[in-house]
Coordinates of C-alpha atoms in Angstrom, one line a residue:
Chain Q
M1 CA 0.0 0.0 0.0
K2 CA 2.8 2.4 0.9
T3 CA 4.4 1.5 -2.4
L4 CA 1.3 3.0 -4.1
H5 CA 1.5 6.1 -2.0
V6 CA 5.2 6.6 -3.0
A7 CA 4.2 6.1 -6.7
A8 CA 1.3 8.5 -6.4
D9 CA 3.6 11.1 -4.8
L10 CA 6.0 10.7 -7.7
L11 CA 3.2 11.4 -10.2
R12 CA 2.2 14.4 -8.2
E13 CA 5.7 15.7 -8.2
A14 CA 6.0 15.1 -11.9
T15 CA 2.8 17.1 -12.6
A16 CA 4.0 19.9 -10.4
R17 CA 7.3 20.2 -12.2
K18 CA 7.3 22.9 -14.9
W19 CA 9.8 21.2 -17.1
F20 CA 7.9 17.9 -17.0
L21 CA 4.7 19.7 -18.1
G22 CA 6.9 21.3 -20.8
L23 CA 7.8 17.9 -22.1
G24 CA 4.0 17.0 -22.3
V25 CA 3.5 20.3 -24.2
A26 CA 6.4 19.2 -26.5
I27 CA 4.7 15.9 -27.3
T28 CA 1.4 17.8 -28.0
A29 CA 3.2 20.3 -30.2
L30 CA 4.9 17.5 -32.1
L31 CA 1.5 15.8 -32.7
L32 CA -0.1 19.2 -33.8
G33 CA 2.9 19.7 -36.1
L34 CA 2.1 16.3 -37.7
V35 CA -1.6 17.3 -38.1
G36 CA -0.5 20.4 -40.1
G37 CA 2.6 19.2 -41.8
L38 CA 2.0 15.5 -42.7
R39 CA 0.9 15.0 -46.3
L40 CA -0.4 11.5 -46.3
D41 CA -3.1 10.5 -48.9
V42 CA -4.8 7.2 -49.1
V43 CA -7.1 6.6 -52.1
D44 CA -10.2 5.2 -50.6
G45 CA -11.8 2.0 -51.8
A46 CA -11.3 -1.8 -51.7
L47 CA -7.8 -1.3 -53.1
A48 CA -5.6 1.6 -52.2
A49 CA -2.1 3.0 -52.5
T50 CA -0.3 5.4 -50.2
R51 CA 1.5 8.6 -51.1
L52 CA 3.8 10.0 -48.3
F53 CA 5.0 13.6 -49.0
G54 CA 4.0 13.2 -52.7
S55 CA 5.9 10.0 -53.3
V56 CA 4.1 6.7 -53.7
L57 CA 5.4 4.3 -51.0
Q58 CA 5.2 1.2 -53.2
A59 CA 4.0 1.2 -56.8
S60 CA 1.5 -1.6 -56.6
V61 CA -2.1 -0.9 -55.6
R62 CA -3.1 -2.9 -52.4
P63 CA -5.7 -2.9 -49.7
A64 CA -5.5 0.3 -47.6
D65 CA -4.4 -1.4 -44.3
V66 CA -1.6 -3.2 -46.2
A67 CA -0.6 0.0 -48.0
L68 CA -0.3 1.7 -44.6
R69 CA 1.8 -1.0 -43.0
P70 CA 5.1 0.9 -43.5
V71 CA 3.6 3.9 -41.9
F72 CA 2.5 1.9 -38.9
I73 CA 5.8 0.1 -38.7
A74 CA 7.6 3.5 -38.7
A75 CA 5.2 4.8 -36.0
S76 CA 5.8 1.7 -33.9
Y77 CA 9.6 2.1 -34.0
L78 CA 9.2 5.8 -33.3
I79 CA 7.1 4.9 -30.2
S80 CA 9.5 2.2 -29.1
Y81 CA 12.9 3.9 -29.4
G82 CA 11.6 7.5 -29.2
G83 CA 9.6 6.6 -26.1
M84 CA 12.4 4.8 -24.4
A85 CA 14.9 7.6 -25.1
F86 CA 12.4 10.3 -24.1
G87 CA 11.6 8.4 -20.9
L88 CA 15.2 7.9 -19.8
L89 CA 15.9 11.6 -20.3
A90 CA 12.7 12.7 -18.6
C91 CA 12.9 10.3 -15.6
S92 CA 16.6 10.2 -14.9
D93 CA 16.2 12.7 -12.1
F94 CA 13.5 11.0 -10.0
A95 CA 15.6 8.4 -8.1
P96 CA 18.5 10.8 -7.4
A97 CA 16.0 13.4 -6.2
L98 CA 14.4 10.8 -3.9
L99 CA 17.9 10.0 -2.4
S100 CA 18.9 13.6 -2.0
P101 CA 20.3 14.6 1.4
G102 CA 17.6 16.0 3.7
R103 CA 14.8 14.2 1.8
I104 CA 15.9 10.5 2.1
E105 CA 16.6 11.0 5.9
H106 CA 13.0 12.3 6.3
L107 CA 11.5 9.5 4.2
L108 CA 13.4 6.8 6.1
S109 CA 12.2 8.2 9.4
L110 CA 8.6 7.7 8.3
P111 CA 6.9 4.3 8.7
V112 CA 7.9 3.2 5.2
R113 CA 10.1 0.2 4.4
R114 CA 13.2 0.9 2.3
W115 CA 12.1 -1.5 -0.5
E116 CA 8.7 0.2 -0.6
L117 CA 10.5 3.5 -1.4
L118 CA 12.3 1.9 -4.3
G119 CA 9.3 -0.1 -5.5
G120 CA 7.1 3.0 -5.4
T121 CA 9.6 5.0 -7.4
F122 CA 9.9 2.2 -10.0
L123 CA 6.1 1.9 -10.2
G124 CA 5.6 5.6 -10.4
V125 CA 8.1 6.1 -13.2
L126 CA 6.5 3.1 -15.1
T127 CA 3.1 4.6 -14.7
L128 CA 4.4 8.0 -16.0
G129 CA 6.0 6.2 -19.0
L130 CA 2.7 4.4 -19.7
I131 CA 0.7 7.6 -19.6
G132 CA 3.2 9.4 -21.8
S133 CA 3.6 6.6 -24.4
L134 CA -0.2 6.0 -24.6
Y135 CA -0.8 9.7 -25.0
G136 CA 1.9 10.0 -27.7
A137 CA 0.9 6.8 -29.5
G138 CA -2.8 7.5 -29.1
G139 CA -2.4 11.0 -30.6
L140 CA -0.4 9.6 -33.5
L141 CA -3.0 7.0 -34.3
V142 CA -5.8 9.6 -34.2
I143 CA -3.9 11.7 -36.6
L144 CA -3.1 8.8 -38.9
G145 CA -6.7 7.6 -38.6
A146 CA -8.2 11.0 -39.4
K147 CA -5.9 11.5 -42.4
T148 CA -6.2 8.1 -43.9
G149 CA -9.6 6.8 -42.7
V150 CA -7.8 3.6 -41.6
W151 CA -8.2 3.1 -37.8
N152 CA -5.5 0.7 -36.6
W153 CA -5.1 0.5 -32.8
H154 CA -2.3 -2.0 -32.9
P155 CA 0.4 0.6 -32.4
L156 CA -1.0 1.0 -28.9
L157 CA 0.3 -2.5 -28.2
A158 CA 3.7 -1.2 -29.4
A159 CA 3.4 1.6 -26.8
V160 CA 2.7 -1.0 -24.0
L161 CA 5.7 -3.1 -25.2
A162 CA 7.8 0.1 -25.3
V163 CA 6.9 0.7 -21.6
V164 CA 8.0 -2.9 -20.8
G165 CA 11.3 -2.0 -22.6
F166 CA 11.6 1.3 -20.7
G167 CA 10.8 -0.5 -17.4
T168 CA 13.8 -2.8 -18.1
V169 CA 16.0 0.2 -18.8
Y170 CA 14.7 2.1 -15.8
S171 CA 15.5 -0.8 -13.4
G172 CA 19.2 -0.4 -14.4
M173 CA 18.9 3.4 -14.0
L174 CA 17.4 2.9 -10.5
L175 CA 20.3 0.6 -9.6
S176 CA 22.8 3.1 -10.8
A177 CA 21.1 5.9 -8.8
V178 CA 21.3 3.8 -5.6
L179 CA 25.0 3.2 -6.2
V180 CA 25.9 6.7 -7.4
R181 CA 23.3 9.5 -6.7
S182 CA 23.5 11.4 -9.9
A183 CA 20.9 12.1 -12.6
A184 CA 23.6 12.3 -15.3
V185 CA 25.0 8.9 -14.4
S186 CA 21.5 7.5 -14.3
A187 CA 20.7 8.9 -17.7
A188 CA 24.1 7.6 -19.1
C189 CA 23.4 4.2 -17.7
G190 CA 20.0 4.2 -19.3
A191 CA 21.4 5.2 -22.7
L192 CA 24.1 2.5 -22.4
L193 CA 21.4 -0.1 -21.6
L194 CA 19.3 1.0 -24.5
F195 CA 22.2 0.7 -26.8
A196 CA 23.3 -2.7 -25.4
G197 CA 19.7 -3.9 -25.5
T198 CA 19.4 -2.9 -29.1
L199 CA 22.7 -4.8 -30.0
A200 CA 21.5 -7.8 -27.9
G201 CA 18.5 -8.2 -30.1
Y202 CA 20.7 -8.7 -33.2
R203 CA 23.1 -10.9 -31.2
T204 CA 22.8 -13.9 -33.5
A205 CA 23.5 -11.9 -36.7
I206 CA 26.4 -10.1 -35.0
L207 CA 27.9 -13.4 -33.6
A208 CA 27.6 -15.0 -37.1
S209 CA 29.8 -12.2 -38.5
M210 CA 32.4 -12.4 -35.8
R211 CA 35.5 -14.6 -35.8
E212 CA 36.1 -17.2 -33.1
G213 CA 38.1 -15.9 -30.2
P214 CA 37.9 -14.1 -26.9
G215 CA 36.2 -11.1 -28.4
R216 CA 33.4 -13.2 -29.8
W217 CA 33.2 -15.2 -26.5
A218 CA 33.0 -11.9 -24.5
F219 CA 30.3 -10.5 -26.7
A220 CA 28.3 -13.7 -26.5
A221 CA 28.5 -13.7 -22.7
W222 CA 27.8 -10.0 -22.3
S223 CA 25.0 -9.8 -24.9
G224 CA 23.4 -12.9 -23.3
L225 CA 22.9 -11.0 -20.1
M226 CA 21.3 -7.9 -21.8
P227 CA 17.6 -7.6 -22.4
S228 CA 16.7 -7.9 -26.1
L229 CA 15.1 -4.5 -26.5
S230 CA 15.4 -4.4 -30.3
T231 CA 13.6 -7.8 -30.5
L232 CA 10.8 -6.2 -28.4
A233 CA 10.7 -3.2 -30.8
D234 CA 10.6 -5.6 -33.8
A235 CA 7.8 -7.5 -32.2
A236 CA 5.9 -4.3 -31.5
A237 CA 6.4 -3.2 -35.1
N238 CA 5.0 -6.5 -36.4
L239 CA 2.0 -6.2 -34.1
A240 CA 1.4 -2.7 -35.3
A241 CA 1.5 -3.9 -38.9
A242 CA -0.8 -6.9 -38.1
R243 CA 2.0 -9.3 -39.1
P244 CA 2.4 -12.6 -37.3
V245 CA 4.4 -12.6 -34.1
G246 CA 5.9 -15.7 -32.6
V247 CA 4.2 -16.0 -29.2
G248 CA 7.0 -18.1 -27.9
Q249 CA 9.6 -15.7 -29.0
L250 CA 7.8 -12.7 -27.7
G251 CA 7.1 -14.5 -24.4
G252 CA 10.8 -15.3 -24.1
V253 CA 11.9 -11.7 -24.7
L254 CA 9.3 -10.5 -22.2
A255 CA 10.5 -13.1 -19.6
G256 CA 14.1 -12.0 -20.3
C257 CA 13.2 -8.3 -19.7
G258 CA 11.3 -9.3 -16.6
L259 CA 14.3 -11.3 -15.3
F260 CA 16.7 -8.5 -16.0
S261 CA 14.4 -5.9 -14.2
A262 CA 13.9 -8.2 -11.3
A263 CA 17.7 -8.8 -10.9
A264 CA 18.5 -5.1 -11.2
L265 CA 15.8 -4.2 -8.7
A266 CA 16.8 -6.9 -6.3
L267 CA 20.4 -5.6 -6.4
A268 CA 19.2 -2.1 -5.9
V269 CA 17.1 -3.0 -2.9
W270 CA 19.9 -5.1 -1.4
H271 CA 22.3 -2.2 -1.6
F272 CA 19.7 0.3 -0.5
E273 CA 18.7 -1.8 2.6
G274 CA 22.3 -1.7 3.9
K275 CA 23.1 1.8 3.0
D276 CA 23.8 4.7 5.5
F277 CA 22.4 8.1 4.8
Chain Z
M1 CA 10.6 4.1 34.6
S2 CA 9.5 3.8 31.0
L3 CA 12.1 4.8 28.5
A4 CA 11.5 6.7 25.3
L5 CA 14.9 6.0 24.0
E6 CA 17.7 3.7 25.0
A7 CA 21.1 3.4 23.2
S8 CA 23.8 1.1 24.5
G9 CA 27.3 0.8 23.2
L10 CA 26.7 2.6 19.9
H11 CA 29.7 2.5 17.6
K12 CA 29.7 3.9 14.1
R13 CA 32.7 4.1 11.9
Y14 CA 32.6 5.7 8.4
R15 CA 34.9 4.0 6.0
R16 CA 36.2 5.6 2.8
W17 CA 36.3 3.1 0.0
F18 CA 38.0 5.2 -2.6
F19 CA 41.3 7.2 -2.6
G20 CA 42.6 5.4 0.5
G21 CA 41.3 8.0 3.0
A22 CA 41.3 7.1 6.7
A23 CA 38.2 5.7 8.3
Q24 CA 36.5 8.1 10.8
N25 CA 35.0 7.1 14.1
A26 CA 31.8 9.0 14.4
L27 CA 30.5 7.3 17.5
C28 CA 32.6 5.4 20.1
G29 CA 30.4 3.5 22.4
V30 CA 27.6 5.9 23.3
D31 CA 25.2 4.9 26.1
L32 CA 22.1 7.0 26.7
A33 CA 18.7 6.4 28.2
I34 CA 15.9 9.1 28.1
P35 CA 12.7 8.6 30.2
R36 CA 9.4 9.3 28.5
G37 CA 8.1 12.9 28.8
T38 CA 11.6 14.3 29.1
A39 CA 13.0 17.2 27.1
F40 CA 16.6 16.2 26.3
G41 CA 19.1 18.4 24.6
L42 CA 22.2 17.1 22.8
I43 CA 25.0 19.6 22.4
G44 CA 28.6 19.4 21.2
P45 CA 31.0 20.9 18.7
N46 CA 30.7 20.4 14.9
G47 CA 31.7 16.9 13.9
A48 CA 31.1 15.5 17.4
G49 CA 28.7 12.9 16.0
K50 CA 25.4 14.4 17.0
T51 CA 23.6 13.9 13.6
T52 CA 25.1 10.5 13.2
F53 CA 23.8 9.6 16.6
I54 CA 20.3 10.7 15.6
K55 CA 20.5 8.8 12.3
C56 CA 21.5 5.6 14.2
L57 CA 18.6 6.2 16.6
L58 CA 16.1 6.4 13.8
G59 CA 17.5 3.6 11.6
I60 CA 18.7 6.0 8.9
A61 CA 22.3 4.8 9.5
W62 CA 23.3 1.4 10.7
P63 CA 25.5 1.3 13.9
D64 CA 28.5 -1.0 13.6
L65 CA 28.0 -2.2 17.2
G66 CA 25.4 -1.6 19.9
T67 CA 21.7 -1.5 20.2
V68 CA 18.9 1.0 20.0
Q69 CA 15.4 0.8 21.5
L70 CA 12.9 3.4 20.5
L71 CA 9.6 3.6 22.5
G72 CA 10.2 0.0 23.5
G73 CA 10.8 -1.4 20.0
S74 CA 13.3 -1.4 17.2
P75 CA 13.7 1.7 15.0
Q76 CA 13.5 -0.7 12.0
D77 CA 9.9 -1.4 12.9
P78 CA 7.6 0.9 10.8
A79 CA 5.0 0.7 13.7
V80 CA 7.6 2.2 16.0
R81 CA 8.6 4.9 13.5
A82 CA 4.9 5.8 13.1
R83 CA 5.1 7.1 16.7
V84 CA 8.1 9.3 16.0
G85 CA 8.3 12.8 14.5
Y86 CA 11.6 13.8 12.9
L87 CA 12.9 17.1 11.6
P88 CA 16.3 16.6 9.8
E89 CA 19.0 19.2 9.9
R90 CA 18.6 20.2 6.3
L91 CA 15.1 19.1 5.2
H92 CA 14.8 19.0 1.5
L93 CA 11.3 20.0 0.5
P94 CA 9.7 19.6 -3.0
A95 CA 9.9 23.1 -4.4
A96 CA 6.9 22.8 -6.8
W97 CA 4.5 21.6 -4.1
K98 CA 2.3 23.6 -1.8
P99 CA 2.5 23.0 1.9
L100 CA -0.8 21.2 2.2
A101 CA 0.2 18.7 -0.5
F102 CA 3.5 18.0 1.3
L103 CA 1.9 17.5 4.6
G104 CA -0.8 15.3 3.0
A105 CA 1.9 13.1 1.5
V106 CA 3.7 12.8 4.9
A107 CA 0.3 12.0 6.6
R108 CA -0.4 9.3 4.0
L109 CA 3.0 7.7 4.4
K110 CA 2.4 7.7 8.2
G111 CA -0.8 5.8 7.5
L112 CA -3.1 8.6 8.5
D113 CA -6.0 10.3 6.9
A114 CA -4.8 13.5 5.2
R115 CA -7.7 15.7 6.2
P116 CA -7.2 19.2 4.8
A117 CA -8.8 20.9 7.9
E118 CA -6.4 19.2 10.3
L119 CA -3.4 20.0 8.1
R120 CA -4.5 23.6 7.8
A121 CA -4.8 23.7 11.7
L122 CA -1.2 22.3 11.9
L123 CA 0.1 25.0 9.5
Q124 CA -1.6 27.6 11.6
R125 CA 0.0 26.1 14.7
V126 CA 3.5 26.5 13.3
G127 CA 2.6 30.1 12.0
L128 CA 2.4 29.2 8.3
D129 CA -1.3 29.8 7.7
E130 CA -0.6 32.8 5.4
G131 CA 1.8 30.8 3.2
S132 CA -0.5 27.8 2.7
E133 CA -1.3 28.7 -0.9
R134 CA 2.2 29.4 -1.9
R135 CA 4.7 27.0 -3.5
I136 CA 7.3 25.7 -1.1
G137 CA 10.0 26.9 -3.6
G138 CA 9.3 30.5 -2.7
F139 CA 9.6 29.9 1.1
S140 CA 12.3 31.5 3.3
K141 CA 14.6 29.3 5.3
G142 CA 12.5 30.0 8.4
M143 CA 9.3 29.1 6.7
R144 CA 10.8 25.8 5.5
Q145 CA 11.9 25.0 9.0
R146 CA 8.3 25.7 10.3
L147 CA 6.9 23.4 7.6
G148 CA 9.4 20.7 8.5
L149 CA 8.3 21.1 12.1
A150 CA 4.6 20.8 11.1
A151 CA 5.5 17.5 9.2
A152 CA 7.2 16.2 12.4
L153 CA 4.1 17.0 14.4
I154 CA 1.7 15.0 12.2
G155 CA -0.1 12.3 14.1
S156 CA 0.9 13.7 17.6
P157 CA 4.1 11.6 17.9
E158 CA 5.2 10.2 21.2
L159 CA 8.8 11.1 20.5
L160 CA 10.0 14.2 18.6
V161 CA 13.5 14.2 17.3
L162 CA 14.5 17.6 16.2
D163 CA 17.9 18.4 14.6
E164 CA 18.4 22.2 14.8
P165 CA 14.7 23.1 14.9
T166 CA 15.2 26.8 15.1
D167 CA 17.9 27.1 12.5
G168 CA 17.0 30.1 10.3
V169 CA 14.0 31.0 12.4
D170 CA 13.8 34.7 13.5
P171 CA 13.9 35.5 17.3
L172 CA 10.2 35.9 17.6
G173 CA 9.7 32.7 15.6
R174 CA 12.0 31.0 18.1
V175 CA 9.7 32.0 20.9
E176 CA 6.7 30.6 19.0
V177 CA 8.6 27.3 18.3
R178 CA 9.6 27.1 22.0
R179 CA 6.0 27.5 23.1
L180 CA 4.8 24.9 20.6
L181 CA 7.4 22.4 21.9
E182 CA 6.5 23.2 25.5
A183 CA 2.9 22.4 24.5
E184 CA 4.0 19.1 23.1
L185 CA 5.8 18.3 26.4
E186 CA 2.7 19.1 28.3
R187 CA 0.8 16.7 26.0
G188 CA 3.3 14.0 27.2
A189 CA 5.6 13.8 24.2
T190 CA 9.3 13.2 24.7
L191 CA 11.6 15.8 23.1
F192 CA 15.1 15.1 21.7
V193 CA 16.7 18.3 20.5
N194 CA 20.0 18.8 18.8
S195 CA 21.0 22.4 18.6
H196 CA 23.9 24.8 18.5
L197 CA 21.7 27.5 20.1
L198 CA 22.6 26.8 23.7
S199 CA 20.2 29.4 25.1
E200 CA 17.3 27.6 23.4
I201 CA 18.4 24.2 24.8
E202 CA 18.8 25.8 28.2
R203 CA 15.2 27.2 28.1
L204 CA 13.6 24.1 26.8
C205 CA 15.5 21.0 28.1
V206 CA 15.7 19.5 31.5
R207 CA 18.4 16.9 30.6
I208 CA 21.5 17.6 28.6
G209 CA 24.1 15.4 26.9
I210 CA 27.4 16.6 25.7
L211 CA 28.9 14.7 22.8
S212 CA 32.5 15.2 21.8
Q213 CA 34.5 13.1 19.3
G214 CA 31.8 10.4 19.3
R215 CA 31.7 10.0 23.1
L216 CA 29.0 11.2 25.5
V217 CA 31.3 13.0 27.8
R218 CA 28.6 14.4 30.2
E219 CA 25.0 13.7 30.7
G220 CA 22.5 14.6 33.4
P221 CA 19.9 17.1 34.6
L222 CA 20.6 20.7 33.4
E223 CA 20.5 22.0 36.9
E224 CA 23.1 19.6 38.1
L225 CA 25.4 20.2 35.1
C226 CA 25.2 24.0 35.5
R227 CA 25.8 23.9 39.3
A228 CA 29.3 24.9 40.3
E229 CA 30.2 22.4 43.0
A230 CA 32.9 24.5 44.7
S231 CA 31.6 28.0 44.2
W232 CA 28.9 30.0 46.1
E233 CA 27.1 33.3 45.4
V234 CA 26.8 35.5 48.4
R235 CA 24.9 38.8 49.0
F236 CA 25.5 41.1 52.0
A237 CA 23.4 43.9 53.4
P238 CA 24.1 47.2 51.6
G239 CA 26.6 49.7 52.9
M240 CA 29.4 47.3 53.4
P241 CA 32.8 48.4 52.0
E242 CA 34.3 46.1 49.4
A243 CA 37.9 46.1 50.4
P244 CA 37.6 43.9 53.6
L245 CA 35.4 41.3 51.6
L246 CA 38.0 41.2 48.8
A247 CA 40.7 40.7 51.4
A248 CA 38.7 37.9 52.9
G249 CA 38.8 36.0 49.5
F250 CA 35.5 37.1 48.1
R251 CA 35.4 38.3 44.4
H252 CA 32.9 40.3 42.4
A253 CA 29.9 38.7 40.7
A254 CA 27.0 40.2 38.8
E255 CA 24.6 42.7 40.3
G256 CA 26.4 43.5 43.5
A257 CA 26.8 39.8 44.6
F258 CA 30.1 38.2 45.5
L259 CA 31.5 34.8 44.8
I260 CA 33.5 32.6 47.2
D261 CA 35.2 29.3 46.4
A262 CA 34.8 26.7 49.2
K263 CA 35.6 23.0 48.8
D264 CA 33.4 22.0 51.8
A265 CA 31.0 23.4 54.5
A266 CA 33.8 24.2 56.9
D267 CA 35.7 26.2 54.3
L268 CA 32.5 28.1 53.4
N269 CA 31.7 28.9 57.0
A270 CA 35.3 30.0 57.7
A271 CA 35.0 32.5 54.7
L272 CA 31.6 33.8 56.0
E273 CA 33.1 34.2 59.5
R274 CA 35.9 36.4 58.0
A275 CA 33.3 38.5 56.3
R276 CA 31.1 38.8 59.4
L277 CA 34.2 39.8 61.5
A278 CA 34.8 42.5 58.9
G279 CA 31.2 43.8 59.6
A280 CA 29.3 42.3 56.7
L281 CA 25.8 41.0 57.2
L282 CA 24.8 38.0 55.2
V283 CA 21.4 38.3 53.4
D284 CA 21.5 35.6 50.7
L285 CA 23.6 32.5 50.0
R286 CA 23.2 30.1 47.1
R287 CA 25.3 27.7 45.0
A288 CA 26.8 29.6 42.1
S289 CA 25.6 28.3 38.7
R290 CA 27.1 28.5 35.2
D291 CA 25.4 28.8 31.9
L292 CA 25.4 26.0 29.4
E293 CA 28.1 27.7 27.3
Q294 CA 30.5 27.6 30.3
V295 CA 29.6 24.0 31.0
L296 CA 30.2 23.0 27.4
T297 CA 33.5 24.9 27.2
E298 CA 34.7 23.4 30.5
T299 CA 33.6 19.9 29.6
L300 CA 35.2 20.0 26.2
R301 CA 38.4 21.3 27.7
N302 CA 38.5 18.5 30.3
S303 CA 37.7 15.8 27.7
A304 CA 40.4 17.0 25.4

């Protein structure tokens, strides 16, 4: 219960921060810019073709939803990677602020367990990420729907998967913040994890192109520990384009992300429990 | 007697993991027991270990050795901490929030209903009713301190631990804070105050502890600590010339009184006899007392 209170307080703090509201305004401005600037025409009918900024995307005439697949795939990748990058920049300050001198002492003197403080922070940031990504993705889909007449809500699933990916990245950021109380270090750790997670998704292809040796062995070991964020983004894109997704593969990637998050959070809690302030 | 706080054999050593710096002993076996309903003041120079001691009491820092009992339980137990109010030395407040929102958040984390009317009454009690609609970021240091005090008072705690409660508060504000804390004492709360303002401690607390280099070098009732064992304050009837008294070993004190050092009753009576033979008439005799500043200076000099 206290975890929920901590999470709710984090959301309250976010809404009270001017720069955070500014980021919300920025998303809205971006969406409004798309409303005015995006030239996307779909010829209505049983069969259709798509013209994006005056150029026909593919020459052949196909059903409208098929013709729009590249647009939805692009939107899905934008939501996945853009959302994660946006989230790690916007949320890098929360855990270091929680642990700031004068605040953490006060919080620890209250009847809240240490793990509840970290759990609440993680939950609050995840909720914030979900609200932001659903707002951005929802807005984008409304614009695409209004402009093309094709209403495809699948990219919202991409937003949810992007939040799973962001949660994985944020668990590492939280761990780094507990170890070193710095927003810059936390953001850098998040960026590194995002990069590593992207590489890990293409692990098999990269390993196939590497020669046998310690370098290959080190990459295999290291990338095996990283969450496959790019696989998650690929799966989200496939879902958005209504293309088949291997349930087993997606389940495996989600389990891997869950395992990585749980391990990072467990380490963070273990260190936080024994830490002096 | 029921104890509000009991620490025994508290040791705390801060290690430096990087750059090979020497470890620092913050607490070296501190024993302290404070009965419920007492106003206790902890004083000492900077770096004596006062804040570390408070952090160990509240479970914010982990002692290397020793035990702490808070209101009969462990400070790690949330149910025990729910009965404690704490004002840290440098309370960090969310700048974008308004005071009521902050107090509401603290109340919820304490497991209490955050009723706006009660929180407003609390703000009024600490003299912040006019600032209740302003953002905390625009508060002065004194206003922040008052808000921190209001947060500590939420839920009428049985033990109040206040680290420099009047830091940054103006003189009139200090009087208000003192009255408020006196009201808390009357309610039955125990007060643990750490402050560099010795006059505030002297006015509020009945027991004093002096911490120096991580050791509790003196502890006891304020009256006892301030009493000068071998010195007496004497007043004679007006009109007596000073020279014979000074010759008899008396020396000037404040407001026409004299001081005489006497190690026992016989010594004292011999000195008084000398004054009487010189024609002086005794009208008042009491043990001389020192202020807390003198006690602290003397104790620190002796402990060094």
